[in-house]
XYZ file of C-alpha atoms in Angstrom:
770
model
C 32.671 19.787 30.974
C 34.965 17.383 32.764
C 32.422 14.732 32.716
C 31.783 15.225 29.055
C 35.559 15.098 28.329
C 35.879 11.920 30.202
C 32.965 10.327 28.476
C 34.325 11.272 25.078
C 37.562 9.563 25.932
C 35.648 6.575 27.181
C 33.541 6.402 24.049
C 36.659 6.592 21.794
C 38.173 3.716 23.789
C 34.883 1.857 23.436
C 34.969 2.193 19.717
C 38.609 0.929 19.568
C 37.430 -2.045 21.591
C 34.681 -2.665 19.113
C 37.133 -3.013 16.237
C 39.139 -5.452 18.203
C 36.026 -7.387 19.237
C 34.929 -7.573 15.547
C 38.311 -9.233 14.678
C 37.908 -11.653 17.491
C 34.304 -12.340 16.531
C 35.532 -13.311 13.024
C 38.014 -15.763 14.372
C 35.695 -17.344 16.997
C 32.359 -17.093 15.049
C 30.548 -15.366 17.821
C 26.945 -14.657 16.628
C 26.582 -11.259 15.180
C 23.274 -10.323 17.026
C 25.043 -10.897 20.409
C 27.781 -8.585 19.440
C 25.236 -5.853 18.371
C 23.502 -6.331 21.741
C 26.718 -5.946 23.627
C 27.604 -2.762 21.545
C 24.213 -1.214 22.114
C 24.236 -1.823 25.845
C 27.780 -0.224 26.030
C 26.506 3.000 24.214
C 23.475 3.229 26.391
C 25.734 3.172 29.532
C 27.446 6.382 28.152
C 24.220 8.315 27.389
C 22.628 10.991 29.461
C 18.895 10.857 29.966
C 18.568 13.760 27.452
C 20.444 11.900 24.884
C 18.475 8.763 25.299
C 15.201 10.734 24.790
C 16.861 12.310 21.704
C 17.034 8.842 20.113
C 13.253 8.588 20.490
C 12.719 11.823 18.597
C 11.884 11.806 14.888
C 11.227 15.393 13.710
C 10.412 16.410 10.086
C 13.329 18.124 8.298
C 11.269 21.074 7.304
C 12.597 23.044 4.336
C 16.413 22.467 4.779
C 18.262 23.374 1.649
C 21.856 22.393 0.768
C 24.177 24.660 2.676
C 21.648 25.503 5.417
C 21.759 22.197 7.237
C 24.470 23.218 9.602
C 22.859 26.382 10.807
C 19.214 25.150 10.993
C 17.241 24.703 14.232
C 17.296 20.902 13.595
C 21.126 20.952 13.323
C 21.286 22.446 16.760
C 19.155 19.685 18.200
C 21.273 17.109 16.417
C 24.448 18.552 17.848
C 22.812 18.249 21.377
C 21.951 14.586 20.709
C 18.204 15.370 20.729
C 17.392 13.774 17.361
C 17.294 10.062 16.512
C 16.367 10.485 12.801
C 14.776 12.758 10.287
C 12.201 12.282 7.588
C 11.109 14.140 4.479
C 14.573 15.305 3.627
C 15.448 14.548 0.030
C 18.725 14.389 -2.046
C 21.937 12.805 -0.920
C 23.743 16.137 -0.649
C 21.341 17.450 2.060
C 21.444 14.126 3.948
C 25.223 14.043 3.803
C 25.392 17.511 5.335
C 22.977 16.536 8.119
C 24.722 13.144 8.858
C 28.004 15.068 9.193
C 26.463 17.273 11.911
C 25.545 14.130 13.868
C 28.969 12.510 13.397
C 31.249 15.535 13.815
C 29.505 17.726 16.309
C 27.313 15.568 18.611
C 29.050 14.159 21.770
C 28.354 10.412 21.152
C 28.445 10.619 17.305
C 25.381 8.333 16.868
C 24.313 8.178 13.157
C 20.826 9.383 12.154
C 18.099 7.413 10.352
C 16.653 9.128 7.329
C 13.074 8.194 6.455
C 10.703 8.970 3.701
C 7.236 7.866 2.422
C 8.509 5.853 -0.523
C 5.227 4.259 -1.162
C 5.060 3.102 -4.814
C 8.417 4.061 -6.163
C 10.910 6.839 -5.585
C 11.568 9.042 -8.658
C 10.614 6.158 -10.894
C 6.982 5.868 -9.750
C 4.918 2.719 -10.225
C 1.111 2.526 -10.004
C -0.547 3.444 -6.800
C -0.607 0.379 -4.396
C -4.207 -0.459 -5.085
C -3.376 -0.526 -8.771
C -0.184 -2.396 -8.182
C -2.066 -5.088 -6.233
C -4.381 -5.547 -9.298
C -1.437 -7.098 -11.109
C -1.619 -10.084 -8.748
C 2.054 -10.656 -9.667
C 4.137 -11.180 -6.551
C 7.610 -11.240 -8.126
C 6.886 -8.055 -10.124
C 5.557 -6.272 -6.971
C 8.630 -7.398 -5.063
C 10.773 -5.973 -7.850
C 8.999 -2.536 -7.727
C 9.987 -2.326 -4.016
C 13.538 -3.380 -4.919
C 13.853 -0.575 -7.442
C 12.339 1.868 -5.084
C 14.952 0.813 -2.445
C 17.840 1.174 -4.932
C 16.694 4.650 -5.916
C 15.883 5.910 -2.382
C 19.043 4.540 -0.898
C 21.108 6.173 -3.803
C 19.603 9.451 -2.639
C 20.445 9.003 1.037
C 17.264 7.397 2.356
C 17.607 4.398 4.588
C 14.106 3.886 5.909
C 10.722 3.786 4.216
C 7.218 4.121 5.751
C 5.891 1.318 3.625
C 4.240 -1.138 3.057
C 0.766 -0.039 4.105
C -1.213 -3.320 4.603
C -4.389 -1.962 6.092
C -7.255 -3.914 4.766
C -10.246 -1.850 3.726
C -13.841 -2.704 2.584
C -15.008 0.913 2.361
C -14.109 2.884 -0.790
C -15.235 6.083 0.812
C -11.888 5.857 2.751
C -9.379 7.730 0.611
C -6.426 5.659 1.766
C -7.804 2.526 0.082
C -5.595 3.844 -2.726
C -2.519 3.182 -0.599
C -3.297 -0.434 0.315
C -3.883 -3.780 -1.438
C -7.623 -3.984 -1.312
C -10.114 -5.990 0.685
C -8.646 -9.543 0.951
C -6.619 -10.875 3.844
C -4.756 -13.585 1.904
C -3.722 -11.373 -1.114
C -2.891 -8.606 1.247
C -0.552 -10.850 3.213
C 1.236 -11.978 0.118
C 1.770 -8.431 -1.056
C 3.121 -7.468 2.390
C 5.623 -10.207 2.187
C 6.729 -9.297 -1.303
C 7.093 -5.552 -0.420
C 9.105 -6.259 2.772
C 11.462 -8.568 0.781
C 11.770 -6.011 -1.959
C 12.782 -3.200 0.365
C 14.993 -5.071 2.716
C 16.493 -7.811 0.679
C 18.402 -10.484 2.396
C 21.000 -8.282 3.981
C 20.144 -4.767 5.561
C 23.793 -3.873 5.606
C 23.787 -3.732 1.801
C 23.577 -0.060 0.918
C 21.040 -0.826 -1.828
C 18.454 -1.946 0.704
C 16.336 0.171 3.133
C 14.493 -0.678 6.230
C 10.712 -1.243 5.785
C 8.051 0.024 8.164
C 4.633 -1.804 8.068
C 1.675 0.308 8.716
C -0.703 1.341 10.228
C -0.860 -0.979 13.228
C -3.689 -1.744 13.381
C -7.122 -1.806 11.880
C -6.897 1.731 10.384
C -8.648 0.753 7.177
C -11.867 0.048 9.113
C -12.614 3.614 10.212
C -16.406 4.243 10.762
C -18.131 5.951 7.831
C -15.127 5.726 5.683
C -13.849 9.045 7.225
C -10.119 9.293 7.775
C -8.698 9.206 11.400
C -12.131 8.131 12.627
C -13.081 5.611 15.310
C -12.607 1.871 14.721
C -14.735 -0.606 16.845
C -14.191 -4.319 16.036
C -14.558 -7.721 17.647
C -11.361 -9.668 18.512
C -12.448 -12.553 16.275
C -12.846 -10.203 13.283
C -9.493 -8.726 13.936
C -7.673 -11.992 14.064
C -9.399 -13.622 11.040
C -9.674 -10.641 8.687
C -7.628 -7.553 9.563
C -4.504 -8.642 11.480
C -2.904 -11.266 9.276
C -1.318 -8.872 6.727
C 0.618 -7.166 9.562
C 1.590 -10.446 10.973
C 2.818 -11.588 7.507
C 5.094 -8.497 7.299
C 6.415 -9.307 10.835
C 7.135 -12.923 9.916
C 8.901 -11.596 6.666
C 11.311 -9.648 9.003
C 10.137 -6.146 8.680
C 12.393 -3.866 10.660
C 9.855 -1.415 12.001
C 6.147 -0.841 12.644
C 4.057 2.353 12.573
C 1.182 2.843 15.026
C -2.193 3.764 13.575
C -4.300 6.762 14.502
C -7.458 4.930 15.540
C -8.477 3.515 18.787
C -8.793 -0.259 19.519
C -11.120 -1.395 22.264
C -11.484 2.196 23.372
C -7.694 2.813 23.677
C -5.846 4.622 20.929
C -3.315 2.346 19.124
C -0.489 4.630 20.123
C -1.064 4.010 23.728
C -2.395 0.465 23.514
C -0.230 -1.845 25.592
C -2.312 -5.048 24.563
C -1.583 -4.133 20.937
C 1.957 -2.950 21.026
C 3.350 -5.372 23.638
C 1.065 -8.251 24.371
C 0.202 -8.980 20.829
C 3.067 -7.498 18.685
C 6.023 -8.463 20.887
C 4.943 -11.234 23.198
C 2.590 -13.247 20.820
C 4.145 -12.384 17.501
C 7.780 -12.064 18.605
C 8.495 -8.729 16.868
C 11.831 -7.435 17.973
C 12.213 -4.255 15.840
C 11.195 -0.779 16.821
C 7.680 0.944 16.747
C 7.304 4.550 15.550
C 4.170 6.666 15.870
C 2.407 8.183 12.965
C 2.666 11.937 12.528
C 1.925 13.534 15.983
C 0.167 10.342 16.931
C 1.176 10.818 20.592
C -0.180 14.402 20.871
C -3.401 13.354 19.182
C -4.266 11.104 22.199
C -4.966 14.351 24.077
C -7.960 14.909 21.711
C -8.908 11.336 22.223
C -9.342 12.264 25.862
C -6.506 10.247 27.320
C -4.872 13.161 29.289
C -2.346 15.979 28.782
C 0.791 15.669 26.718
C 2.908 14.458 29.681
C 0.278 11.661 30.518
C -0.151 10.465 26.907
C 3.625 10.429 26.308
C 4.163 8.169 29.354
C 1.126 6.044 28.221
C 2.816 5.647 24.748
C 6.169 4.487 25.856
C 4.769 2.256 28.509
C 2.586 0.663 25.815
C 5.551 -0.145 23.640
C 6.226 2.943 21.465
C 9.825 3.619 20.758
C 9.981 6.640 18.490
C 7.838 9.789 18.431
C 7.243 11.246 14.909
C 7.139 15.162 14.983
C 5.232 15.508 18.280
C 8.300 15.631 20.617
C 6.140 14.494 23.520
C 8.668 11.857 24.529
C 11.585 14.392 24.227
C 9.985 17.068 26.307
C 8.019 15.249 29.046
C 9.645 11.933 29.790
C 12.254 13.370 32.165
C 9.558 14.663 34.308
C 7.605 11.390 34.182
C 10.767 9.518 35.066
C 11.377 11.720 38.094
C 7.777 11.196 39.147
C 8.088 7.433 38.842
C 5.578 7.295 35.902
C 8.051 5.846 33.523
C 11.017 3.646 34.402
C 14.604 4.020 33.126
C 14.380 0.354 31.941
C 11.412 1.248 29.704
C 13.371 4.263 28.291
C 16.557 2.138 27.814
C 14.423 -0.571 26.022
C 13.117 1.889 23.421
C 16.672 3.440 22.923
C 18.025 -0.094 22.504
C 15.627 -0.954 19.793
C 16.423 2.130 17.738
C 20.241 1.758 18.169
C 19.941 -1.872 17.086
C 18.113 -0.959 13.910
C 20.999 1.545 13.183
C 23.520 -1.278 13.640
C 21.461 -3.587 11.435
C 21.544 -1.012 8.763
C 25.340 -0.777 9.041
C 25.263 2.826 9.998
C 27.702 2.418 12.878
C 30.123 0.704 10.617
C 29.685 3.488 7.931
C 27.391 6.463 8.742
C 27.852 7.627 5.190
C 27.125 4.354 3.467
C 23.978 5.927 1.886
C 25.746 9.126 0.848
C 27.499 8.279 -2.352
C 26.762 11.177 -4.716
C 27.848 9.046 -7.628
C 25.026 6.577 -7.064
C 22.558 9.389 -7.011
C 23.723 10.454 -10.542
C 23.404 7.008 -12.118
C 20.839 4.840 -10.164
C 17.782 7.090 -10.005
C 15.097 7.400 -12.778
C 17.153 5.217 -15.149
C 15.900 4.109 -18.570
C 15.904 0.510 -17.189
C 13.738 1.485 -14.175
C 11.369 3.495 -16.405
C 11.035 0.638 -18.863
C 10.029 -1.689 -16.067
C 7.559 0.898 -14.616
C 5.941 1.026 -18.097
C 5.521 -2.765 -17.965
C 4.222 -2.837 -14.447
C 1.677 -0.021 -15.168
C 0.195 -1.919 -18.139
C -0.041 -5.114 -16.124
C -1.958 -3.336 -13.404
C -4.803 -1.949 -15.555
C -8.181 -3.636 -15.387
C -10.468 -3.901 -18.370
C -13.950 -3.591 -17.007
C -15.927 -3.661 -20.219
C -15.324 -4.242 -23.939
C -18.501 -4.621 -25.920
C -18.196 -5.652 -29.617
C -14.361 -5.756 -29.218
C -14.063 -1.928 -29.207
C -10.623 -2.511 -27.908
C -7.816 -2.897 -28.873
C -7.806 0.248 -31.045
C -6.088 0.339 -34.452
C -3.133 2.602 -35.024
C -4.802 4.214 -37.960
C -7.344 6.852 -38.917
C -8.146 9.819 -36.546
C -8.402 9.471 -32.739
C -10.008 12.063 -30.479
C -8.559 12.261 -27.014
C -10.837 14.355 -24.769
C -10.979 15.032 -20.995
C -9.476 16.991 -18.141
C -7.005 14.133 -17.377
C -5.952 13.689 -20.973
C -2.968 16.034 -20.911
C -1.889 16.503 -17.393
C 1.549 15.177 -16.299
C 1.443 16.022 -12.607
C -1.626 13.851 -11.708
C -0.287 10.585 -13.484
C 1.778 9.417 -10.394
C -1.270 9.640 -8.144
C -1.221 10.081 -4.330
C 1.669 9.525 -2.055
C 4.363 10.123 -4.711
C 6.348 12.633 -2.587
C 9.694 11.875 -4.312
C 8.369 11.919 -7.827
C 9.363 14.673 -10.233
C 5.729 15.118 -11.286
C 6.480 17.152 -14.283
C 8.522 14.301 -15.763
C 5.615 11.845 -15.824
C 4.185 11.100 -19.276
C 0.637 12.238 -19.810
C -1.764 10.236 -22.027
C -1.592 12.648 -24.956
C 2.175 12.337 -25.185
C 1.980 8.625 -24.799
C -0.574 8.248 -27.615
C 1.497 10.331 -30.027
C 4.625 8.364 -29.237
C 2.986 5.032 -29.564
C 1.089 5.642 -32.827
C 3.799 7.869 -34.431
C 2.637 8.863 -37.898
C 0.190 5.928 -38.311
C -2.730 7.875 -36.787
C -3.830 11.394 -36.253
C -4.407 12.447 -32.662
C -6.812 15.325 -31.880
C -7.078 16.731 -28.323
C -9.636 18.805 -26.425
C -10.004 19.223 -22.633
C -13.726 19.060 -22.863
C -14.378 20.210 -19.340
C -12.841 21.209 -16.042
C -12.149 18.453 -13.429
C -15.200 19.664 -11.358
C -17.830 22.350 -11.776
C -17.248 23.662 -8.177
C -13.985 25.732 -8.121
C -13.467 25.370 -4.388
C -13.964 21.654 -4.554
C -11.496 21.422 -7.403
C -8.889 23.391 -5.284
C -9.246 20.893 -2.511
C -8.560 17.957 -4.784
C -5.603 19.388 -6.758
C -3.295 20.014 -3.853
C 0.504 19.350 -3.490
C 1.399 20.681 -6.880
C -1.000 18.428 -8.705
C -2.895 21.208 -10.355
C -5.295 20.883 -13.395
C -5.311 24.366 -14.735
C -8.781 25.802 -14.765
C -9.881 26.693 -18.257
C -11.142 30.252 -18.649
C -13.743 29.379 -21.197
C -17.381 28.577 -20.402
C -18.517 25.031 -20.002
C -20.403 25.300 -23.240
C -17.375 26.584 -25.131
C -15.267 23.685 -23.926
C -17.932 21.166 -24.744
C -18.464 22.521 -28.194
C -14.741 22.272 -28.984
C -14.860 18.656 -27.812
C -17.836 17.779 -29.930
C -16.306 19.412 -33.017
C -13.113 17.341 -32.617
C -15.187 14.150 -31.920
C -17.024 14.805 -35.159
C -13.779 14.609 -37.131
C -12.632 11.372 -35.495
C -13.130 7.656 -35.914
C -13.007 6.809 -32.187
C -13.154 8.807 -29.060
C -10.862 8.249 -25.909
C -12.471 9.966 -22.900
C -9.843 10.465 -20.113
C -11.940 11.052 -16.994
C -12.204 10.277 -13.344
C -10.539 11.408 -10.190
C -7.593 13.702 -9.825
C -4.564 12.323 -7.884
C -5.658 13.876 -4.574
C -9.215 12.951 -4.763
C -7.998 9.779 -3.041
C -5.275 9.226 -0.510
C -4.869 10.498 3.068
C -7.560 12.812 4.362
C -9.454 12.359 1.022
C -12.754 10.694 2.086
C -15.724 10.942 -0.120
C -19.389 10.253 0.297
C -20.151 10.507 -3.473
C -18.071 8.136 -5.426
C -19.427 9.099 -8.903
C -17.163 10.570 -11.588
C -17.745 14.333 -11.098
C -20.931 15.431 -12.856
C -19.371 17.853 -15.221
C -17.317 14.981 -16.598
C -20.316 12.710 -16.732
C -22.204 15.318 -18.739
C -19.229 15.517 -21.200
C -19.136 11.699 -21.564
C -22.827 11.493 -22.320
C -22.475 14.217 -24.923
C -19.624 12.249 -26.548
C -21.787 9.080 -26.608
C -24.558 10.909 -28.461
C -22.153 11.556 -31.374
C -22.588 7.877 -32.238
C -18.749 7.356 -32.435
C -17.272 4.483 -30.461
C -16.203 5.761 -27.061
C -13.504 4.258 -24.803
C -13.553 5.464 -21.148
C -9.954 5.586 -19.776
C -10.801 5.940 -16.095
C -8.263 7.439 -13.563
C -9.140 6.603 -10.015
C -7.480 5.722 -6.611
C -10.539 3.732 -5.374
C -13.557 1.823 -6.599
C -16.096 4.243 -8.065
C -19.797 4.052 -8.550
C -20.074 3.891 -12.401
C -23.331 2.106 -13.081
C -24.380 4.636 -15.627
C -21.085 4.463 -17.431
C -21.109 0.678 -17.512
C -24.678 0.744 -19.031
C -23.758 3.263 -21.761
C -20.103 3.195 -22.614
C -18.791 0.422 -25.004
C -15.400 0.000 -23.348
C -13.955 0.992 -19.985
C -10.245 0.610 -19.031
C -9.527 1.346 -15.323
C -6.014 2.546 -15.340
C -5.794 3.735 -11.607
C -2.895 6.280 -11.480
C -0.278 4.364 -13.511
C 2.858 6.254 -12.405
C 5.652 8.141 -14.181
C 5.275 6.150 -17.515
C 1.461 6.479 -17.514
C 0.799 7.711 -20.963
C 3.031 5.145 -22.626
C 1.578 2.307 -20.545
C -2.042 3.251 -21.211
C -1.283 3.425 -24.906
C 0.292 0.021 -24.925
C -2.989 -1.470 -23.552
C -5.257 0.599 -25.740
C -3.557 -0.464 -28.896
C -3.070 -4.130 -27.909
C 0.628 -4.072 -27.577
C -0.142 -5.367 -24.141
C -3.205 -7.500 -23.401
C -4.735 -6.305 -20.104
C -4.540 -8.855 -17.292
C -5.294 -6.904 -14.095
C -7.941 -8.082 -11.703
C -9.830 -5.984 -9.132
C -8.599 -6.365 -5.564
C -11.408 -4.252 -4.226
C -15.184 -4.711 -5.001
C -16.918 -1.939 -7.055
C -20.337 -1.124 -5.560
C -23.402 -0.221 -7.516
C -23.915 2.716 -5.242
C -22.519 4.058 -1.970
C -25.406 2.663 -0.113
C -23.954 -0.844 -0.535
C -20.819 0.048 1.264
C -19.105 -1.702 3.071
C -19.141 -4.387 0.442
C -16.694 -7.264 0.001
C -16.808 -10.764 -1.437
C -15.819 -12.866 1.759
C -18.815 -11.707 3.779
C -20.706 -13.871 6.198
C -23.992 -15.391 5.322
C -27.187 -14.434 7.229
C -30.045 -16.477 8.582
C -32.179 -15.053 5.831
C -30.030 -15.036 2.766
C -31.445 -13.892 -0.626
C -32.144 -17.177 -2.522
C -31.455 -15.860 -6.079
C -28.544 -14.171 -7.891
C -30.726 -12.215 -10.295
C -31.439 -9.383 -7.800
C -35.093 -10.272 -7.611
C -36.576 -8.779 -4.430
C -37.859 -11.174 -1.731
C -39.643 -9.774 1.338
C -38.240 -10.830 4.753
C -34.879 -11.637 3.075
C -31.555 -9.906 3.353
C -31.838 -7.454 0.426
C -32.660 -3.854 -0.569
C -35.681 -2.376 -1.852
C -34.020 -0.434 -4.495
C -30.867 -2.284 -5.750
C -29.760 -5.867 -6.045
C -27.241 -7.294 -3.529
C -24.491 -8.108 -5.994
C -21.724 -5.557 -6.662
C -21.249 -3.846 -10.050
C -17.949 -5.658 -10.321
C -16.780 -8.473 -7.957
C -13.400 -8.983 -6.289
C -10.970 -10.666 -8.709
C -12.842 -9.325 -11.805
C -11.075 -8.253 -14.936
C -11.418 -8.921 -18.722
C -8.868 -9.693 -21.362
C -8.837 -9.118 -25.168
C -8.897 -12.885 -25.363
C -11.207 -15.388 -23.555
C -10.378 -18.223 -21.096
C -12.390 -21.366 -20.681
C -12.136 -23.323 -17.490
C -12.786 -27.097 -17.291
C -11.816 -30.407 -15.698
C -11.773 -29.288 -12.119
C -10.271 -32.228 -10.122
C -9.181 -32.950 -6.533
C -6.550 -35.515 -5.764
C -8.712 -36.855 -2.985
C -12.064 -36.046 -1.492
C -10.983 -36.716 2.018
C -7.985 -35.680 4.046
C -6.840 -35.864 7.712
C -5.199 -33.296 9.843
C -1.830 -34.096 8.379
C -2.915 -34.370 4.717
C -2.817 -32.296 1.636
C -4.950 -32.056 -1.345
C -4.101 -31.133 -4.984
C -6.604 -29.067 -6.804
C -6.104 -28.880 -10.642
C -8.029 -27.173 -13.422
C -7.665 -26.827 -17.215
C -7.547 -23.282 -18.579
C -7.791 -22.757 -22.282
C -7.099 -19.586 -24.242
C -10.065 -19.775 -26.608
C -9.690 -16.211 -28.134
C -7.579 -14.604 -30.717
C -4.807 -13.092 -28.541
C -2.042 -14.459 -26.334
C -2.912 -13.508 -22.778
C -2.361 -13.714 -18.992
C -5.025 -15.068 -16.631
C -5.149 -14.888 -12.869
C -6.498 -18.301 -11.867
C -8.097 -17.937 -8.404
C -8.905 -20.601 -5.772
C -11.491 -20.002 -3.079
C -12.794 -22.327 -0.290
C -15.980 -22.399 1.865
C -16.025 -24.129 5.195
C -19.706 -25.247 5.288
C -20.084 -25.819 9.095
C -18.058 -24.224 11.840
C -17.978 -23.559 15.546
C -18.334 -19.857 14.485
C -19.830 -18.526 11.371
C -17.579 -18.702 8.281
C -17.370 -16.546 5.124
C -19.157 -17.493 2.002
C -15.842 -17.707 0.200
C -12.185 -17.188 1.085
C -9.238 -16.675 -1.331
C -6.637 -19.316 -0.531
C -4.463 -19.479 -3.708
C -3.872 -17.846 -7.151
C -1.558 -18.035 -10.016
C -0.968 -15.608 -12.869
C -0.584 -17.810 -15.973
C 0.565 -16.779 -19.536
C -1.357 -18.804 -22.120
C -1.021 -18.488 -25.912
C -4.114 -18.388 -28.041
C -5.477 -21.929 -28.635
C -3.263 -23.330 -25.859
C -4.559 -25.200 -22.744
C -2.645 -25.228 -19.476
C -3.390 -27.230 -16.306
C -2.978 -25.136 -13.146
C -2.538 -27.089 -9.926
C -2.746 -25.795 -6.398
C -1.764 -27.572 -3.200
C -4.076 -27.025 -0.201
C -2.937 -27.971 3.338
C -4.672 -28.086 6.615
C -3.100 -24.601 7.395
C -5.201 -23.176 4.654
C -8.369 -24.449 6.449
C -7.496 -22.894 9.831
C -9.224 -19.907 11.449
C -9.496 -18.183 14.804
C -12.386 -19.588 16.800
C -14.322 -17.884 19.515
C -11.394 -18.513 22.027
C -9.044 -17.103 19.428
C -7.355 -20.487 19.000
C -6.083 -21.008 15.403
C -7.761 -24.291 14.440
C -8.942 -26.454 11.537
C -12.200 -28.077 12.228
C -13.372 -31.428 10.683
C -16.144 -31.157 8.167
C -17.140 -30.513 4.598
C -15.400 -27.869 2.335
C -16.237 -26.466 -1.045
C -13.528 -25.528 -3.385
C -14.089 -22.968 -6.111
C -11.758 -22.179 -9.052
C -12.244 -19.545 -11.648
C -11.625 -16.131 -13.065
C -13.052 -14.062 -10.149
C -14.729 -14.425 -6.767
C -18.075 -14.922 -8.470
C -17.162 -18.212 -9.880
C -19.547 -21.231 -9.451
C -17.193 -24.024 -10.597
C -16.761 -26.141 -7.518
C -15.799 -29.447 -5.941
C -16.101 -30.830 -2.454
C -13.900 -32.675 0.099
C -13.937 -33.536 3.724
C -11.524 -32.902 6.566
C -11.475 -35.662 9.123
C -9.799 -35.950 12.503
């Protein structure tokens, strides 16, 4: 007790010294970062080993309710200095209570971090990340993260486990919904936009929150598309294809990194020193802190790396700083330290990184800076935020097919809305929408009625259940995202739908996945729309009425049958809290769709993994018509090309490309080249087009992809108008990692392709010389 009293006095004096030092700093212009380092070192000197290990501990809050925080088990640990932060605690009132426990009852009064999975919005929810990426609009994506930060910070949150930048080329993996698709360049640009949106330019601003890029690394390449599964990849593939989006987030200043579950070179990422220290810190210069994923340290036991003590020591020695939920660091490191398996320097380094983050967030200056209850009342789920969410949702939708100008629909006559996803609010926000008040989302039926008003008559029938198998349906409607099972027989439901269809001028079929059919631990081997919904759709088509398929999905689906039979298909992903209104805006032409796919749609699951920037083979197929050639790289039963390529998306208008020009056909290692193209809106509607530029390095010291996205621009063009779009290529755009993992540009010939998607054939050629 005497030692504790002495330390308390010392700590109070130390705080007083800080105030004086801050005044001196302002007068002498000492660099702030040096001051933070001195403060952190001084705190560490006061800490017991148990308090140090407490800073490395990130438990889940559990079900703490307002008024219970001070008596919970978590509160006792906070009082003892055995907690560094909490996650999954929501509302500013609860967070204020818990922060008070840390500031009023713990010995050193170190403020807590409060984290949450704010993935695609807070209460105002934007499209799932895969849908958001389909907008190809970086300023808009950055603003969605800015709004998410404003709302989350108003509710007490100061740290988000986002962005997820895992590149994935396998639609069987459910978490493809949480990322930005298959392309390294686009994924990197979105990573930068998200980090900037969350963190702004000043983390001490209480309307910013700290971002956490995840999952480091390679998580999206799990074998067989099965979540948490093994990843095995060459270093050259890592460096060229999978690592750059993480690096982009690091270069953008992201404050924290989350380790992935998978192994890399036979060592789990959570205990991989090459990954967490050699690459992340030494090569890339990252100076923030690294947190595990949920029980990531404990799971290394099942990987076969040792018992909990062994894997905990392995993790911190590798470069892990904070342990999410597992408490391996908290409960075993003292023993490992005494046995010489972990040094005090290693422990102190981890503590220093976490305390530094708290300083950078301004929590030591004001532990309650995120606890303003008035902000929570006025800055969350506002009309302004919801209006922007409606706009973003519409911009993210991808028009896959539109025969005979079925769309846009007229706001007149009688419209039949049929399908299990037509009138369900709680599925509209999609997966990883933990802060969303699901019941406040707008379903399609409500959106249609609002947008058409009294100009048209809307008839509704559910038509079918989500899936025929009740047990399967239960698995894919978890977390409060139920689609109530209809008590009628399948025939009774279908008969009702057909009766309504017979009275209508056009049919909107709202079909596809439920929200939790994609996301974490939602891997699928069959990517078809559930059969009972397919049967409903085919019955509706037999009525002879025009049918529009509004497809809800968190991943590319195998919809070849639908593409062959349905006149119009609008892929809406899961559009967020304003779903029904945004979908209606597009269906009726108030918004001209401009989304483009960021993940290739396969013809069938057998084509997976499938992606546009693949390598060529020594025996490539020499035609693009899908004609089989023996002893060539093709299938016996299906053509090589995907159903829809990367970058694909239609509009209600048409765009013509012409006059592709290069400013020069030869550059040296210091040169640049301008690439310009004329794009004409030749249709009847104003619209937006995503102009895409790809290159091909024709000869390399290692094999090179057939195409690589290197630039894009989303351009608004009025009907009849022509705009010239110009891109500037530098030698940096031509570089890649060679077999020695050197980042180089090699002299030789390059093709440049510009067009409306990755399948474009419009090209020019230039040479790079030494």
